[in-house]
Coordinates of C-alpha atoms in Angstrom, one line a residue:
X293 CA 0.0 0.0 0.0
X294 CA 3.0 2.5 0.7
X295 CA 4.1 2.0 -2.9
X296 CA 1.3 4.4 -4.2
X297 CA 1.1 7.8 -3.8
X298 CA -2.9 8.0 -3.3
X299 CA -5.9 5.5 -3.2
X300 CA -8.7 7.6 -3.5
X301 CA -11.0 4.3 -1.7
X302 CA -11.4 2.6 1.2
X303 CA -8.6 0.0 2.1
X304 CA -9.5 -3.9 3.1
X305 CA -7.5 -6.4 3.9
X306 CA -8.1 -9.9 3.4
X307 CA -6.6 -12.8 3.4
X308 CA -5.7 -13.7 -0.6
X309 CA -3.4 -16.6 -1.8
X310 CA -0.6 -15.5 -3.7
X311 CA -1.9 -15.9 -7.8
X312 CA 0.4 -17.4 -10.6
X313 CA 1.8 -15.2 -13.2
X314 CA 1.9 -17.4 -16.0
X315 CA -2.1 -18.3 -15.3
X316 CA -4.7 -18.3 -12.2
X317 CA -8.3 -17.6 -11.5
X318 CA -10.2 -15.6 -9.1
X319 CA -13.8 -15.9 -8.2
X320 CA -15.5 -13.1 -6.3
X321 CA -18.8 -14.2 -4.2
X322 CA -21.3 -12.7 -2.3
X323 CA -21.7 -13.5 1.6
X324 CA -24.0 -16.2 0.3
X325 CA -21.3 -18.0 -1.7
X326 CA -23.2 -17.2 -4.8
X327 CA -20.8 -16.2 -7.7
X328 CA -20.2 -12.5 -8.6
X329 CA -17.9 -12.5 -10.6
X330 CA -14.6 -14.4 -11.7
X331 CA -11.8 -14.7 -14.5
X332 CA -9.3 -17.5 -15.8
X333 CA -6.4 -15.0 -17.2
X334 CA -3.2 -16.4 -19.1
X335 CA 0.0 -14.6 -19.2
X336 CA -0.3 -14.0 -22.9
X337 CA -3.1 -11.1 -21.6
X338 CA -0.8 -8.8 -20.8
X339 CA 2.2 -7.1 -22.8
X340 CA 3.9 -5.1 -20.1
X341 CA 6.7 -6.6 -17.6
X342 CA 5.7 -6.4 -13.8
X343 CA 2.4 -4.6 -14.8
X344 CA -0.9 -5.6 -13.5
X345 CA -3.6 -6.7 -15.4
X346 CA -6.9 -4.7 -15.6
X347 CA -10.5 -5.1 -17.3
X348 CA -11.3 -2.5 -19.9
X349 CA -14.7 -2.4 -20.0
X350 CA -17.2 -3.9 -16.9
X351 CA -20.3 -4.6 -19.6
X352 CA -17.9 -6.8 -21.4
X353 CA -17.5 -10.3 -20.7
X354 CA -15.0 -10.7 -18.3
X355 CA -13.3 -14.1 -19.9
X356 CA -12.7 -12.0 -23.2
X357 CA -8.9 -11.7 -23.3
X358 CA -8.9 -8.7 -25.9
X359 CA -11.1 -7.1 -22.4
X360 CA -8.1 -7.4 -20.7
X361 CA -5.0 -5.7 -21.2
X362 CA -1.3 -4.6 -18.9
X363 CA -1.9 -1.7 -17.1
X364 CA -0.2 1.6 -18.5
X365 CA -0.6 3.7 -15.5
X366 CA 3.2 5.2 -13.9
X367 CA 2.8 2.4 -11.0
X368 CA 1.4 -0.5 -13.0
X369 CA -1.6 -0.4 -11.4
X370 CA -4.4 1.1 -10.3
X371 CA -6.1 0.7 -6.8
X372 CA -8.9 2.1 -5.5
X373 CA -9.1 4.4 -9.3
X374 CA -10.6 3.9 -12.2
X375 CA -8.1 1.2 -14.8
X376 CA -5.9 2.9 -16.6
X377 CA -7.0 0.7 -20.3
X378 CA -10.5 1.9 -19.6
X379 CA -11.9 4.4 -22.1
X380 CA -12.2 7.4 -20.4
X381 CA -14.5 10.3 -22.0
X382 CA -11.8 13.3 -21.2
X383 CA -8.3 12.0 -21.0
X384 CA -5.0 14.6 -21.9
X385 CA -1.5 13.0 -21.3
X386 CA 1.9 13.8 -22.4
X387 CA 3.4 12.0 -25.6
X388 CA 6.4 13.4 -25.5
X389 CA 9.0 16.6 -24.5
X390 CA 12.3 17.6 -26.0
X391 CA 13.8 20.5 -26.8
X392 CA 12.9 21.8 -30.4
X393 CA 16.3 22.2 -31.4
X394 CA 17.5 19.0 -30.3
X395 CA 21.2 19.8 -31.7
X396 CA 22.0 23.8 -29.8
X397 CA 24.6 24.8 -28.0
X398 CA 25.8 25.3 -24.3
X399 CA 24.6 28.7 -23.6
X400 CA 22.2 29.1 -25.9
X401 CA 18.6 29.5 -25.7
X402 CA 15.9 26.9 -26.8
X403 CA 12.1 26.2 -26.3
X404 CA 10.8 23.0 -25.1
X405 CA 8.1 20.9 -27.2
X406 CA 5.5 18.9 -25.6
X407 CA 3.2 16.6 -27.6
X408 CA 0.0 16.5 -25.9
X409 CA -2.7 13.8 -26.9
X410 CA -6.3 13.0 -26.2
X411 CA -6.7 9.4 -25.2
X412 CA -10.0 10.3 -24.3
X413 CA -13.6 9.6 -25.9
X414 CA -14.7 13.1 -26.4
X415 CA -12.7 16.3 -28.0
X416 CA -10.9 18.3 -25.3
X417 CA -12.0 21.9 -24.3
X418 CA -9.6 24.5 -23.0
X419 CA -6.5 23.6 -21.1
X420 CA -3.3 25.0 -19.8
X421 CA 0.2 23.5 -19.7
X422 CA 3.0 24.8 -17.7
X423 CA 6.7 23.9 -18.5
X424 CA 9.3 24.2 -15.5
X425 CA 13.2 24.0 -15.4
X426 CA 14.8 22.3 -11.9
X427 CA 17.3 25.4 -11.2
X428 CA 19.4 23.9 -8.6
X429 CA 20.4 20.3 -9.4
X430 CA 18.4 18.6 -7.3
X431 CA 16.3 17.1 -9.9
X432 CA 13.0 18.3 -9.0
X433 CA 11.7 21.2 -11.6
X434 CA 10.8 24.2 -9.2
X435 CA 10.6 27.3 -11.1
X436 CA 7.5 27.7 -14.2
X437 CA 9.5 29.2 -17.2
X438 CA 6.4 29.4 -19.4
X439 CA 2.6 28.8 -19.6
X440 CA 0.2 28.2 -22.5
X441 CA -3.5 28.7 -22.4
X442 CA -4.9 25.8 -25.2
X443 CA -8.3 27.1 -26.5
X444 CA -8.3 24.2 -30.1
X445 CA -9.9 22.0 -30.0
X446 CA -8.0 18.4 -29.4
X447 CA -10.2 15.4 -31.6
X448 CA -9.9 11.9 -30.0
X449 CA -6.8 10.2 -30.8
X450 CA -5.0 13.7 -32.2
X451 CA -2.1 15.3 -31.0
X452 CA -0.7 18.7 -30.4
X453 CA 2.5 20.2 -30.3
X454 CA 3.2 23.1 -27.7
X455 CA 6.0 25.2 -27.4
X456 CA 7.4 27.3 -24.5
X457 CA 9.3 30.3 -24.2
X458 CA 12.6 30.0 -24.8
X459 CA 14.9 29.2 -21.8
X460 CA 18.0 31.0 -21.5
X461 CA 21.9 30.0 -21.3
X462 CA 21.7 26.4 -20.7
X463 CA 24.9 24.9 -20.1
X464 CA 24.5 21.5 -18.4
X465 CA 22.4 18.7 -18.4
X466 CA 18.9 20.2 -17.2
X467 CA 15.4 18.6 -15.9
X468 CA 12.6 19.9 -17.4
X469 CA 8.9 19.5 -16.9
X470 CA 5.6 20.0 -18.2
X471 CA 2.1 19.8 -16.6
X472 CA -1.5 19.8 -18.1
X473 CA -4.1 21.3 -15.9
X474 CA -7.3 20.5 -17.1
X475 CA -10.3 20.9 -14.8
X476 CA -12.2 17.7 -17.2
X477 CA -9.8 15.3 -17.5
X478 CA -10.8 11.9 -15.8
X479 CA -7.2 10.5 -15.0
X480 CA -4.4 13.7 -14.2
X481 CA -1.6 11.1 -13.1
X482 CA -0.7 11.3 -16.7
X483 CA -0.8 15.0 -17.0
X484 CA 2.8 15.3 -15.7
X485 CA 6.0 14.3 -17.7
X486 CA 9.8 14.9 -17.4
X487 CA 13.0 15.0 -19.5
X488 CA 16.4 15.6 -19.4
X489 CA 17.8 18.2 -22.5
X490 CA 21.2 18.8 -23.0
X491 CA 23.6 20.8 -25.6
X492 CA 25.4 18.5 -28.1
X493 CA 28.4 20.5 -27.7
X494 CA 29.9 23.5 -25.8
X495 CA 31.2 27.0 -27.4
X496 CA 34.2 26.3 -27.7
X497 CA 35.1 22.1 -29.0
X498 CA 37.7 21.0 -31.6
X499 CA 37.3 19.4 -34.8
X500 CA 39.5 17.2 -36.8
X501 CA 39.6 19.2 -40.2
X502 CA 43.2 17.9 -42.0
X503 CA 45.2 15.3 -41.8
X504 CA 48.5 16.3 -43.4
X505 CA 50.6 13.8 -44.8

């Protein structure tokens, strides 16, 4: 229970026999000993190393395997929340972040892209993302460089790129991070993401340009 940083629902323990990875069942009844629920699962159900399995949809069957699939959530599971490989009508995430110029200079300046997609159902409404830089090696990103107000519209499936402000005189090997904030979205704990950028090569560098003979 420590592992995760929040379960949003009640907590109780029970005594459960430890379950097979390669293939198990589990059989949920009622305090009668009628049957609620239960699942046979194989290990083929899954694609994702040390990632829990979850149920996509509760109206589907639940012996389906294509109903089941490896959870993609940042702790490989999700307790207590809704599963992360369930449709969600507003989702946002993060695709991806780099610097635009992926090939500048220390000391120069450069803007950050983020790709933002809608895994969601529905086509997102207004959001904002914030980018921030860690300013004192410690690896957490404390100070917001730049902030974009989204008003387009984002079509299920789609992506977005965004770009920042430029940030100034980088010269080492810096954390950067960007945040959605969107008041809709039905799962935030993939509104955050995090990257390393750093210059290919300093001001001053030497080059091999003859080889005399």
């Amino acid at each position: 229970v420590n592992y995760y940083r929040h379960i949003p629902s009640r907590i109780v323990v029970v005594p459960l026999p430890v379950l097979n990875n390669d293939a198990d069942g589990v059989i949920l009844r009622d305090r009668r000993g009628s049957v609620m629920d239960s699942v046979r699962y194989a290990s083929n159900w899954g694609n994702r190393s040390n990632a829990s399995l979850e149920r996509k949809e509760i109206s589907a069957p639940s012996n389906n395997p294509n109903n089941w699939a490896s959870s993609l959530d940042i702790e490989f599971s999700t307790p207590g929340r809704l599963n992360s490989v369930t449709p969600k009508e507003q989702d946002l995430t993060i695709a991806s972040l780099k610097a635009d110029n992926e090939f500048f200079r220390s000391g120069e300046s450069v803007a950050i892209n983020a790709v933002v997609r809608n895994q969601g159902q529905n086509p997102s409404t207004q959001f904002t993302i914030t980018f921030s830089v860690d300013t004192d090696s410690n690896n957490i990103p404390d100070r917001i460089f730049s902030s974009r107000t989204i008003s387009n519209q984002i079509n299920p499936a789609d992506s977005i790129v965004v770009t920042s402000d430029l940030l100034t005189n980088i010269v080492k090997r810096t954390l950067i991070s960007v945040t959605i904030h969107y008041p809709s979205d039905n799962d935030t704990l993939n509104n955050y993401f995090e990257s390393f950028i750093e210059s290919v090569y300093p001001h001053f560098f030497s080059l091999i340009t003859v080889v005399m003979y």
